[in-house]
mmCIF file of C-alpha atoms in Angstrom:
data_model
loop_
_atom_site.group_PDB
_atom_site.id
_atom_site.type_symbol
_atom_site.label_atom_id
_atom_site.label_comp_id
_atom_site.label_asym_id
_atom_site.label_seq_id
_atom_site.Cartn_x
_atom_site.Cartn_y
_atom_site.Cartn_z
ATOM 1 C CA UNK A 65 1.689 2.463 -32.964
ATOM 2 C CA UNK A 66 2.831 5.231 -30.995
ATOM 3 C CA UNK A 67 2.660 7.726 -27.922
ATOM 4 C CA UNK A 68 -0.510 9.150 -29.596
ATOM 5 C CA UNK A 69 -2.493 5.994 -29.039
ATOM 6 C CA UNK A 70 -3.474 6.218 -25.527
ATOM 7 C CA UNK A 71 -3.262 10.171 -25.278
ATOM 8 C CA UNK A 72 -4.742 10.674 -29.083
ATOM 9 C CA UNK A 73 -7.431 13.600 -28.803
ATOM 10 C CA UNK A 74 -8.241 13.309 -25.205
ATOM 11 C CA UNK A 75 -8.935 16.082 -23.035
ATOM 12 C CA UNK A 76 -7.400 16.405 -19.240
ATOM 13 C CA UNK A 77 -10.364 18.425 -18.649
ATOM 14 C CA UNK A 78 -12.614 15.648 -17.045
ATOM 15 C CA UNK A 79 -15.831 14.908 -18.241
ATOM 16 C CA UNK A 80 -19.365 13.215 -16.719
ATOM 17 C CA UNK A 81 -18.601 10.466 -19.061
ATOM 18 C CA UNK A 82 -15.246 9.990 -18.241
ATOM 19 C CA UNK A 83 -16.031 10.115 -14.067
ATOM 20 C CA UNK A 84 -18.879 7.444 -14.599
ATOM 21 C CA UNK A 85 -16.572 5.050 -16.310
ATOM 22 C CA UNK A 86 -14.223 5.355 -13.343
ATOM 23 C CA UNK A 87 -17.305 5.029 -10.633
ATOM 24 C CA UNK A 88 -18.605 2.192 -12.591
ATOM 25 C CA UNK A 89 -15.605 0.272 -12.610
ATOM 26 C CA UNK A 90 -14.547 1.273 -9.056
ATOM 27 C CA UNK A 91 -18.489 0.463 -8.210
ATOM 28 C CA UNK A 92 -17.805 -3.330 -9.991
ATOM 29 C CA UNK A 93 -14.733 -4.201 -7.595
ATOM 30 C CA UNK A 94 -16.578 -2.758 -4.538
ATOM 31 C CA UNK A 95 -19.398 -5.277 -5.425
ATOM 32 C CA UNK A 96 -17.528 -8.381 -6.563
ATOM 33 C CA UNK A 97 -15.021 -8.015 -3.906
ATOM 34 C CA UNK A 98 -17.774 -8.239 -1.336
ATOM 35 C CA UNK A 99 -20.506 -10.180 -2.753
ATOM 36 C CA UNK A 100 -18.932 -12.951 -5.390
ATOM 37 C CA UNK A 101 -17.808 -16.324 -3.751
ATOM 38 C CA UNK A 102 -14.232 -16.949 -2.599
ATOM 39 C CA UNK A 103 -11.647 -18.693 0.074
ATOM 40 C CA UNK A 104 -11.784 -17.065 3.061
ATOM 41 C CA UNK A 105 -8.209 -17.178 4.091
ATOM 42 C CA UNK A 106 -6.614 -16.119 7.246
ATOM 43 C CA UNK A 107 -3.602 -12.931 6.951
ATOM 44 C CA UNK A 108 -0.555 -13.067 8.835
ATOM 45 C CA UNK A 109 -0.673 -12.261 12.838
ATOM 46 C CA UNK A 110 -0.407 -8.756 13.032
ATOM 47 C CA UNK A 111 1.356 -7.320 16.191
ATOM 48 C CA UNK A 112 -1.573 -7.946 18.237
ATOM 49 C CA UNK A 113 -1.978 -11.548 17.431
ATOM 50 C CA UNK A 114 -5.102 -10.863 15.121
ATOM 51 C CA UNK A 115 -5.550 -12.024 12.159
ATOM 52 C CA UNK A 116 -7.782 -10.197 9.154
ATOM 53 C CA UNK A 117 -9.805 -12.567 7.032
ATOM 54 C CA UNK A 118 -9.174 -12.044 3.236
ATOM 55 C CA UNK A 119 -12.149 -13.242 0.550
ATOM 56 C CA UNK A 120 -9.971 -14.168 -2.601
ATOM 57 C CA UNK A 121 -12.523 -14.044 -5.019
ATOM 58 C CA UNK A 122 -10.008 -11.973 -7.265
ATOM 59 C CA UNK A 123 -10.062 -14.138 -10.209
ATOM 60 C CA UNK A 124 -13.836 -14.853 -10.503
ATOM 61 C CA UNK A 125 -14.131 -10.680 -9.994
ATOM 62 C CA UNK A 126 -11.627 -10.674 -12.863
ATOM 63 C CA UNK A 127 -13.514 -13.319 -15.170
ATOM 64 C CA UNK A 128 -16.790 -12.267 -14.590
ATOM 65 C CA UNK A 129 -15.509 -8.302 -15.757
ATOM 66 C CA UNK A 130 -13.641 -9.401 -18.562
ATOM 67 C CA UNK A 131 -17.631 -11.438 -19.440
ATOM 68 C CA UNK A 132 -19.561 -8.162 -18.580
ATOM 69 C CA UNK A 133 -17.385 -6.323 -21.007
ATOM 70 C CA UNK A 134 -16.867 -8.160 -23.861
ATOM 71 C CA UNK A 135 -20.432 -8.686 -23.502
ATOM 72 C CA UNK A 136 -21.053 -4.762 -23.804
ATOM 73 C CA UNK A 137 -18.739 -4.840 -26.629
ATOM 74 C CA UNK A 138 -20.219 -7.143 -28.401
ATOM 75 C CA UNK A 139 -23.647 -5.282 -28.194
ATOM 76 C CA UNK A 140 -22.375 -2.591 -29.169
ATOM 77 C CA UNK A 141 -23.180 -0.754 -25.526
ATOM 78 C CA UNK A 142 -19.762 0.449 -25.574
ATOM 79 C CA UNK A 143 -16.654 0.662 -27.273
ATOM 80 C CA UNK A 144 -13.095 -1.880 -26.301
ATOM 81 C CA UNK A 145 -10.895 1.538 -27.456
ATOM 82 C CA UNK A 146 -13.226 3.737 -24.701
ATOM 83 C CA UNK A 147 -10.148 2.990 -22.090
ATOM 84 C CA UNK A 148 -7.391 3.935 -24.778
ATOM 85 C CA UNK A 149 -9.340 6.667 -26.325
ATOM 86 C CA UNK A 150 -10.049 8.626 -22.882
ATOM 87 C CA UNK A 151 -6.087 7.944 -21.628
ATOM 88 C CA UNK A 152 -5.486 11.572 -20.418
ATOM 89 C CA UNK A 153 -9.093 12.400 -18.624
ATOM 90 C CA UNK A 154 -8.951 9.192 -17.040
ATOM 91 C CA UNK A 155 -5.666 9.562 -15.314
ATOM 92 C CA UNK A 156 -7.052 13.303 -14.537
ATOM 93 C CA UNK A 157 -9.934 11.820 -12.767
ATOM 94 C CA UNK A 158 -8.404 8.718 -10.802
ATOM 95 C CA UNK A 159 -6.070 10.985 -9.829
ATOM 96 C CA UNK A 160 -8.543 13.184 -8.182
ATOM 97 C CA UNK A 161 -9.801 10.616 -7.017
ATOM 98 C CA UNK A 162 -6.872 8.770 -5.126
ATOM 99 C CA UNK A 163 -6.035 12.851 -3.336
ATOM 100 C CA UNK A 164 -9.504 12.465 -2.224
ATOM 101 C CA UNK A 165 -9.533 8.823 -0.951
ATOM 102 C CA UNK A 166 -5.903 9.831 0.659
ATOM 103 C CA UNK A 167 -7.524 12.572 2.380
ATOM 104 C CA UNK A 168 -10.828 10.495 3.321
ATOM 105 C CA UNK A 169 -8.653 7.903 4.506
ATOM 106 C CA UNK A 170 -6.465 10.486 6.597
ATOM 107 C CA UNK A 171 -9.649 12.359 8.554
ATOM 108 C CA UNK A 172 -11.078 8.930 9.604
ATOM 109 C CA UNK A 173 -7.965 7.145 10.427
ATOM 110 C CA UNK A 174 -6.843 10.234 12.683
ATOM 111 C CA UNK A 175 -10.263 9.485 14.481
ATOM 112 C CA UNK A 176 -10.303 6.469 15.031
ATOM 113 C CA UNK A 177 -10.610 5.067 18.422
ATOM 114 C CA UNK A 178 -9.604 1.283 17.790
ATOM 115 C CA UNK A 179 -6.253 -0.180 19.953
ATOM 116 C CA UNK A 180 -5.987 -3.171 17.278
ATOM 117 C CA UNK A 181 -2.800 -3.622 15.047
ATOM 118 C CA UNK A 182 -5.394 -3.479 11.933
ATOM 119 C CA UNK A 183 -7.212 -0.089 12.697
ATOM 120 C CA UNK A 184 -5.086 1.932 15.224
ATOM 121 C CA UNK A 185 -4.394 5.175 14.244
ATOM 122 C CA UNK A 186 -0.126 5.663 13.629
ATOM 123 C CA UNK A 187 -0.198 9.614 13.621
ATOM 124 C CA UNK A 188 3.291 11.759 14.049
ATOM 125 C CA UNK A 189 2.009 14.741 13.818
ATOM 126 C CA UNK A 190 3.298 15.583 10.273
ATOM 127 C CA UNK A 191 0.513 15.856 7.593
ATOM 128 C CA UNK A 192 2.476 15.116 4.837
ATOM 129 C CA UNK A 193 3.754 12.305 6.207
ATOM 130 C CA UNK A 194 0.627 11.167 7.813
ATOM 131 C CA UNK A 195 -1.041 11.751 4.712
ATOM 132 C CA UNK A 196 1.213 10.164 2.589
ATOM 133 C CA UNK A 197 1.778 7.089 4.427
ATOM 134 C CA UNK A 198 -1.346 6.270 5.888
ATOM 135 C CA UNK A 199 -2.030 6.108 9.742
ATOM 136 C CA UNK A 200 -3.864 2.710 9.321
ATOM 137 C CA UNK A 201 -2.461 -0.754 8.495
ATOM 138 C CA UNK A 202 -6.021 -1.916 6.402
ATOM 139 C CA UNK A 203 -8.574 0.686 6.885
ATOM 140 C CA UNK A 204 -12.603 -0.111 5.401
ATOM 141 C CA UNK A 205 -14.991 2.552 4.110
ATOM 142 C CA UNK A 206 -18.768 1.519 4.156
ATOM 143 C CA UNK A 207 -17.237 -2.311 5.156
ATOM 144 C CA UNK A 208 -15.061 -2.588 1.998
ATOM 145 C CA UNK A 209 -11.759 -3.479 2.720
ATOM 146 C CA UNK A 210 -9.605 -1.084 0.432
ATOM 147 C CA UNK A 211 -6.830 -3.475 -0.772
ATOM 148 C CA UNK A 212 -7.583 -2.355 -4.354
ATOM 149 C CA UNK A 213 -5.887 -3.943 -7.276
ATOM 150 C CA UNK A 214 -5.733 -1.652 -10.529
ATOM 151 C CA UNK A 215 -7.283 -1.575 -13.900
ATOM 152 C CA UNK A 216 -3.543 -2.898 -15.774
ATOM 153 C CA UNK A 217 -5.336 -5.530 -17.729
ATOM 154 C CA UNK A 218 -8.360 -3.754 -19.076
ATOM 155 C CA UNK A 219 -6.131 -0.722 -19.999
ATOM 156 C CA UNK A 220 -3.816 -3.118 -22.145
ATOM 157 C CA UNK A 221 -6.753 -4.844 -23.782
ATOM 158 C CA UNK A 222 -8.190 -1.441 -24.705
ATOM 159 C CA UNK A 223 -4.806 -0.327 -25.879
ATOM 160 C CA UNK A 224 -4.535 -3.647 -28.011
ATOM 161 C CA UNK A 225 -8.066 -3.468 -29.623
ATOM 162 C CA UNK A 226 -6.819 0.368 -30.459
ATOM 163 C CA UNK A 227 -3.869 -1.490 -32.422
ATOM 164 C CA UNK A 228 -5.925 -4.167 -33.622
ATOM 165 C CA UNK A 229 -8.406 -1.059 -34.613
ATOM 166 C CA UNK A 230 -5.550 0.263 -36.623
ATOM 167 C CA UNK A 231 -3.658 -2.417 -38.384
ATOM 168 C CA UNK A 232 -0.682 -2.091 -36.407
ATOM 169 C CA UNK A 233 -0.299 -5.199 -34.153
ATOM 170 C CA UNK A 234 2.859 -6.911 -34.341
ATOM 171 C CA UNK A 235 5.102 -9.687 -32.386
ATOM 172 C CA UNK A 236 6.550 -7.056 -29.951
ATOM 173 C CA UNK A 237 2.478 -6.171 -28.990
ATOM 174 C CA UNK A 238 1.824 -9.562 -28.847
ATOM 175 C CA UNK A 239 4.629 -10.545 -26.267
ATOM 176 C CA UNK A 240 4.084 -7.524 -24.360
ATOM 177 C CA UNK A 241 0.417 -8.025 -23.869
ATOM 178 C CA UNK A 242 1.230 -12.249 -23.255
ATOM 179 C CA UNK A 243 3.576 -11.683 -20.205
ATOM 180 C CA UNK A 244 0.953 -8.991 -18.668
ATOM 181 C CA UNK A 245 -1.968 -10.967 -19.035
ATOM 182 C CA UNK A 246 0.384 -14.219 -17.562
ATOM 183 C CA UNK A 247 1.460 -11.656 -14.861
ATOM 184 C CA UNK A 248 -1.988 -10.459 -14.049
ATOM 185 C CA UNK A 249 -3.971 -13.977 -13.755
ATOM 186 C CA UNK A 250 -1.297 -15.062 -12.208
ATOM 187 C CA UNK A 251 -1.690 -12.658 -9.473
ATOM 188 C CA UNK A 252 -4.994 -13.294 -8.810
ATOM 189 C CA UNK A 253 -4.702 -17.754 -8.949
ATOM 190 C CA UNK A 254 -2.088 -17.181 -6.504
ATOM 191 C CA UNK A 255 -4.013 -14.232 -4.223
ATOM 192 C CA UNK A 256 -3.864 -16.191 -0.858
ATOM 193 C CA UNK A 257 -0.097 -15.465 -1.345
ATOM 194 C CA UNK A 258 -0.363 -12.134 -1.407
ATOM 195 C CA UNK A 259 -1.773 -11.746 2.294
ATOM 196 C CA UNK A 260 1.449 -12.705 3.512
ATOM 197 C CA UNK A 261 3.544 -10.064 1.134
ATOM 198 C CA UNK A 262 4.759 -6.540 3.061
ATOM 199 C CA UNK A 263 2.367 -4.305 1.401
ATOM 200 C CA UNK A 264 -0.781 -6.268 3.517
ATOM 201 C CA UNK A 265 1.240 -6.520 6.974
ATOM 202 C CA UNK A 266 3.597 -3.623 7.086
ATOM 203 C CA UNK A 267 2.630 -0.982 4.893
ATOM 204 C CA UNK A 268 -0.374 1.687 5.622
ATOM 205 C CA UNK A 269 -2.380 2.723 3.293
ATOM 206 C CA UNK A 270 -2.368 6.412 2.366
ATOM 207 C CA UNK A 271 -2.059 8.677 -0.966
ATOM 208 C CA UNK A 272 1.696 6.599 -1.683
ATOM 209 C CA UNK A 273 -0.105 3.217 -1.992
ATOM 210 C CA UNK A 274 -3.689 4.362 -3.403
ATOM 211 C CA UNK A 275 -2.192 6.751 -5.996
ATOM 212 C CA UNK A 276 0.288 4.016 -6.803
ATOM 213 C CA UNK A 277 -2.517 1.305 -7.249
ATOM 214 C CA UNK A 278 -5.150 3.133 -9.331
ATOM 215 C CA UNK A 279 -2.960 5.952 -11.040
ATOM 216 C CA UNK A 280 1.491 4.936 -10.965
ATOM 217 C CA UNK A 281 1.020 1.425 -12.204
ATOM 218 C CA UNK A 282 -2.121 1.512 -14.364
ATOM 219 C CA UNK A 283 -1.056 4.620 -16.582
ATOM 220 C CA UNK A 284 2.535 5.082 -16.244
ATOM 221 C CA UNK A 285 3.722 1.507 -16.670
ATOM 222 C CA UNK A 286 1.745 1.668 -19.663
ATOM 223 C CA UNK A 287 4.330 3.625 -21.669
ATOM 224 C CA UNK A 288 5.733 -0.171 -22.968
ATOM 225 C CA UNK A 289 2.857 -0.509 -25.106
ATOM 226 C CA UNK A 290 2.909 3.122 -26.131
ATOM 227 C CA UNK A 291 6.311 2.653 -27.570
ATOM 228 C CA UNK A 292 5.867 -1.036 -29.270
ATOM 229 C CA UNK A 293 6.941 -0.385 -32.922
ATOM 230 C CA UNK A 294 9.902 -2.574 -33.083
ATOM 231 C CA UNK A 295 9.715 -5.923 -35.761
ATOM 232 C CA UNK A 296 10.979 -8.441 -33.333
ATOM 233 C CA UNK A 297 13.234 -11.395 -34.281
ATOM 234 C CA UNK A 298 12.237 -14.717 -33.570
ATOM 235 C CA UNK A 299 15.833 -15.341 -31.793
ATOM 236 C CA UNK A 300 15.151 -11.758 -30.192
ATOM 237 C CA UNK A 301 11.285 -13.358 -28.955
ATOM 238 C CA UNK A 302 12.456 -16.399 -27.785
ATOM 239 C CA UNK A 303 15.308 -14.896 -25.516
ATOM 240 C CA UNK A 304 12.348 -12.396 -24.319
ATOM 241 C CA UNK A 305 10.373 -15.277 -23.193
ATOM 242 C CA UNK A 306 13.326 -16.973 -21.609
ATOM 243 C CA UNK A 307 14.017 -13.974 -19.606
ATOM 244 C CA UNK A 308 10.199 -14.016 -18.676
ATOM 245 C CA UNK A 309 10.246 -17.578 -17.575
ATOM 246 C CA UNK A 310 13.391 -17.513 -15.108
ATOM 247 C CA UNK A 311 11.737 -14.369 -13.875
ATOM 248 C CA UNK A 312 8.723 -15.747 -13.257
ATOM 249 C CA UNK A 313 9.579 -18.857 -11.980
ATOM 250 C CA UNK A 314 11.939 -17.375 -8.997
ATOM 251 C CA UNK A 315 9.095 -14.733 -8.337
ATOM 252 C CA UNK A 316 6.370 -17.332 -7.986
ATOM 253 C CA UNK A 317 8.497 -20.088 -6.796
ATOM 254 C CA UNK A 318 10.147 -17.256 -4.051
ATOM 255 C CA UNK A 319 6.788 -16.067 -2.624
ATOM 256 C CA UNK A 320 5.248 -19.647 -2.279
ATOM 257 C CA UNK A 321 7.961 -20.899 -0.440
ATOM 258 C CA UNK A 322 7.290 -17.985 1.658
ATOM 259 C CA UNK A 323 4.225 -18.437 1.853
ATOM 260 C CA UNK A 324 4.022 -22.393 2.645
ATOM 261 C CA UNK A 325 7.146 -21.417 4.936
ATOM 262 C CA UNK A 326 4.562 -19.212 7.336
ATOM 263 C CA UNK A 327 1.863 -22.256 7.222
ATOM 264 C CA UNK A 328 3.620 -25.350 7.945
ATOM 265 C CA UNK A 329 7.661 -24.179 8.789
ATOM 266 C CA UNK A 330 8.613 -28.250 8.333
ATOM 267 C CA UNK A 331 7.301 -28.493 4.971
ATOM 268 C CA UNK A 332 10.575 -29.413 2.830
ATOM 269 C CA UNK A 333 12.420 -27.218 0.167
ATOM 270 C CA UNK A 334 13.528 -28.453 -2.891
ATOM 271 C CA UNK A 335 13.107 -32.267 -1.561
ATOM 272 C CA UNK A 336 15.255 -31.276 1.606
ATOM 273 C CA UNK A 337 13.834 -30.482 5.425
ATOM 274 C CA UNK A 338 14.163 -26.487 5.257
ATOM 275 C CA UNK A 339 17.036 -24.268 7.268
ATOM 276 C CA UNK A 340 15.541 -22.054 9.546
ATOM 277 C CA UNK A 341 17.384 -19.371 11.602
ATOM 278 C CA UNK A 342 16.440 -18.959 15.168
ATOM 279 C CA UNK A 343 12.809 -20.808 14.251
ATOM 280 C CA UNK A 344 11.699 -17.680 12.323
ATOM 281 C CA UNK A 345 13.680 -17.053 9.591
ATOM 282 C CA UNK A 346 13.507 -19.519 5.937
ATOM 283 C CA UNK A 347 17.285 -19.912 4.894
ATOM 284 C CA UNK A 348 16.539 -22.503 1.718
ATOM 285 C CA UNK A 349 15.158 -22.684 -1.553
ATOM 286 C CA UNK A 350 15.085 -19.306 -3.188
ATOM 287 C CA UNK A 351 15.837 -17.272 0.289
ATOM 288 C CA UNK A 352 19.164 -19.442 0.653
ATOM 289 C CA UNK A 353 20.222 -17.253 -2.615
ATOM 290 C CA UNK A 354 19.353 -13.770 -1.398
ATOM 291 C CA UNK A 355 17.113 -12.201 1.455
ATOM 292 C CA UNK A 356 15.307 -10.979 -1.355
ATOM 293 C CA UNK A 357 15.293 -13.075 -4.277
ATOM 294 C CA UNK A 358 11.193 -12.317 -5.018
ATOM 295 C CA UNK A 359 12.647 -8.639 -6.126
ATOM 296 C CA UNK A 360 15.013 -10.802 -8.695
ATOM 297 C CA UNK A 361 12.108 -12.553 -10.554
ATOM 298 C CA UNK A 362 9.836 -9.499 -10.316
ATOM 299 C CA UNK A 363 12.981 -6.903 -12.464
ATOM 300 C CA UNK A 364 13.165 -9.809 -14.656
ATOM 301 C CA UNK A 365 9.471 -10.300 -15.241
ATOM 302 C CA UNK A 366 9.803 -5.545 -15.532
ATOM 303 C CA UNK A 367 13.011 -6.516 -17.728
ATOM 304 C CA UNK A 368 10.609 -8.746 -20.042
ATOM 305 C CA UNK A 369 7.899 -6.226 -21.048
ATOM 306 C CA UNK A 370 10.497 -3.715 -22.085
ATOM 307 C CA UNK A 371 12.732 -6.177 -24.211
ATOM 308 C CA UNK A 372 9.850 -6.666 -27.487
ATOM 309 C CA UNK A 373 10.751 -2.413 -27.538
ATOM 310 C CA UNK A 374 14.551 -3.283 -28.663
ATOM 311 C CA UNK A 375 16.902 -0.289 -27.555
ATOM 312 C CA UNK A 376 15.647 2.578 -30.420
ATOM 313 C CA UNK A 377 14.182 4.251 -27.439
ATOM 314 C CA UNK A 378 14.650 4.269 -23.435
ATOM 315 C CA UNK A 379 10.947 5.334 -22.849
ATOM 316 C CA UNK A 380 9.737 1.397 -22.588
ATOM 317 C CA UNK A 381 12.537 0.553 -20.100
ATOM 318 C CA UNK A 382 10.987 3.177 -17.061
ATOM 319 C CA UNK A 383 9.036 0.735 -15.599
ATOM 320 C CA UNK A 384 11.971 -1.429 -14.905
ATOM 321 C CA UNK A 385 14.358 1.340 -13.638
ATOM 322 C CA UNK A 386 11.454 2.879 -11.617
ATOM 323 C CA UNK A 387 10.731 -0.872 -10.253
ATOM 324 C CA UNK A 388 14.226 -1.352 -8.905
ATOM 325 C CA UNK A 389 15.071 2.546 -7.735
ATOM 326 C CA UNK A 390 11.321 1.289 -5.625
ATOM 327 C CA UNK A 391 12.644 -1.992 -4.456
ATOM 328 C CA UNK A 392 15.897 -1.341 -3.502
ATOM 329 C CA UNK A 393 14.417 1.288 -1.385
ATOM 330 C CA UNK A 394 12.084 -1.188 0.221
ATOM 331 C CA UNK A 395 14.431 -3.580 0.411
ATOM 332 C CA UNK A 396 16.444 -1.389 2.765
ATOM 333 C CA UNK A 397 13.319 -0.269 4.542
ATOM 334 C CA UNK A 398 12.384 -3.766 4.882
ATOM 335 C CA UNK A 399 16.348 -4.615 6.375
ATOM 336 C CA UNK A 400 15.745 -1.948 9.141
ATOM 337 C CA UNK A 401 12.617 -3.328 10.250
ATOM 338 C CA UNK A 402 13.291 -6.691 10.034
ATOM 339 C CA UNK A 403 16.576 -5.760 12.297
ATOM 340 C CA UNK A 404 14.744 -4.256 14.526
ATOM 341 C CA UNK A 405 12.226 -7.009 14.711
ATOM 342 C CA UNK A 406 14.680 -10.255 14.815
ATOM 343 C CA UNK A 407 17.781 -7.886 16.406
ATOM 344 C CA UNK A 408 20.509 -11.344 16.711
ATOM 345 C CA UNK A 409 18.508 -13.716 14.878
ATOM 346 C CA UNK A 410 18.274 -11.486 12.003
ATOM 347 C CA UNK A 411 22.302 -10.886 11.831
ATOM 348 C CA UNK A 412 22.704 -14.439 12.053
ATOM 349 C CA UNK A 413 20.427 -14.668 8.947
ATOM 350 C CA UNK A 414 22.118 -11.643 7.232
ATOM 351 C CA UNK A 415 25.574 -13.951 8.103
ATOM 352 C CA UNK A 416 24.261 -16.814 6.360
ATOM 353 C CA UNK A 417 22.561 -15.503 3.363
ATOM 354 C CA UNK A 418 24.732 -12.314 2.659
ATOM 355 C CA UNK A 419 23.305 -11.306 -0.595
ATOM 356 C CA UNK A 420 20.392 -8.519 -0.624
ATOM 357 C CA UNK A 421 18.917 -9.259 -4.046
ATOM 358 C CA UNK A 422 21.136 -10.469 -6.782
ATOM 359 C CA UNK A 423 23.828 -13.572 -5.489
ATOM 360 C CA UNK A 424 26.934 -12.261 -5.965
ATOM 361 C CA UNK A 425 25.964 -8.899 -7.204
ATOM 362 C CA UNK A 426 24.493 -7.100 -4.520
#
């Protein structure tokens, strides 16, 4: 399998087709995200003291898709290679897309009118910047809140039917497509979680964030499984899943600890009564190692979809350089603030647990 499976014979030029595949997929999460059952669960207090009411119905949205399609597959209504067969138009037109959304999202933010932490318009002045950072914290359009979560999966199962399609499916594919699909559910059985993470309660949303969401992640991380010729060892497959599982385990076990941390600060770590600086701040279990160990398990889990590639090629391993060029850079975006925010409290912390990401390391 090679570069020419996603990009084989498709136009940039976008067509009808290709723009009603996006709207009807866009069109699903819309509906599902507003409509299908879920836990209502409360976000972190925002500057204000509010709090934004999340519906985590992500996994039945998820389900029920994954049903509708295999459904229209199986009918013969459509094809499970239309995703991998339309790679270059699609990006085209979800790219259009996210400059329009970015520039919808810009317009009405600059007029809004609302004081609240959630909807209060953060303008400087610069429309670059404005634009590409968002002036509002979780802006809606027609009452859908746009937290949008990309089309990863369904692009890998399209790309995996193409290799199915052509005979060329081996161990490397398989482990590959394994951790995603682990990565992705996981995601969603765990979305309460993600209300507390800094992309809900710190970042904006403008073109950076809704480009990154529907166009970055979806296409461009998708260059592992472009590249996923190499006959992997079983000695090389079992160290890939070992790296997987330590990276997944301090991710997930990192963010719930968090997590739990924000909604019941005496619940213990690790069997022992947590350490907590200046009766904000968690200073055990995973965030006694580094103020960011999360960012550890997440390169690892990056690390693990590039490792069934082997080294004939350093195309696979972009996603895990871009990933930790991007966190690093957050992580020292997320120092300032959090400096700013804590001032002594947060030095005391810094003290305590001196390690940014790696122990040791850095």
């Amino acid at each position: 399998m090679g570069a020419g499976l996603i990009f084989n014979e498709s136009a940039f030029v976008p067509s009808w087709s290709g723009v009603a595949v996006l709207l009807a997929y866009l069109g699903y999460l819309a509906i599902a995200g507003s409509f299908l059952p879920g836990k209502l669960v409360a976000g972190a207090a925002l500057s204000d003291g509010t709090r934004i009411n999340y519906r985590c119905n992500g996994l039945l949205s998820l389900f029920l898709l994954i049903i509708l399609l295999g459904t229209g597959v199986s009918l013969k209504l459509m094809s499970p290679t239309v995703i991998a067969d339309r790679g270059i138009e699609l990006l085209s037109i979800t790219l259009g897309f996210s400059l329009l959304v970015a520039l919808i999202l810009y317009v009405t933010g600059c007029k809004s009118r609302h004081q609240g932490s959630s909807l209060k318009p953060h303008v400087t002045g610069n429309f670059i910047h404005d634009w590409w950072f968002g002036v509002q914290l979780n802006p809606h359009i027609l009452g859908v809140d746009l937290n949008w979560y990309d089309g990863w999966l369904l692009i890998n199962l399209s790309i995996f039917s193409k290799s199915l399609q052509n005979g060329d499916a081996n161990l490397s594919m398989v482990l590959y497509q394994l951790f995603c699909a682990i990565y992705t559910v996981d995601y969603f059985v765990y979305e309460e979680y993600m209300t507390s993470t800094w992309d809900i309660i710190a970042e904006r949303l403008g073109f950076m964030l809704v480009f990154g969401d529907l166009v970055w992640v979806p296409f461009t991380f998708r260059l592992v499984a472009l590249d996923n010729q190499v006959k992997t060892t079983k000695a090389a497959a079992i160290a890939n899943c070992l790296v997987f599982l330590i990276g997944y385990r301090v991710f997930r076990g990192a963010n719930m600890q968090k997590h739990v941390f924000k909604k019941n600060p005496a619940t213990p770590i690790w069997g022992k009564p947590p350490k907590v600086i200046g009766g904000k701040l968690l200073a055990s279990g995973y965030w006694g190692l580094s103020r960011h160990c999360n960012y550890l398990g997440d390169l690892l889990i990056a690390l693990s979809f590039s490792l069934p590639c082997g080294a004939t090629s350093v195309v696979p391993y972009f996603y895990p350089f871009y990933l930790l060029v991007l966190l690093v850079w957050r992580e020292r975006r997320d120092e300032a603030r959090c400096s700013q925010k804590y001032k002594e409290t947060w030095a005391e912390y810094c003290r305590l647990v001196p390690w940014r990401i790696l122990p040791y390391v850095y």
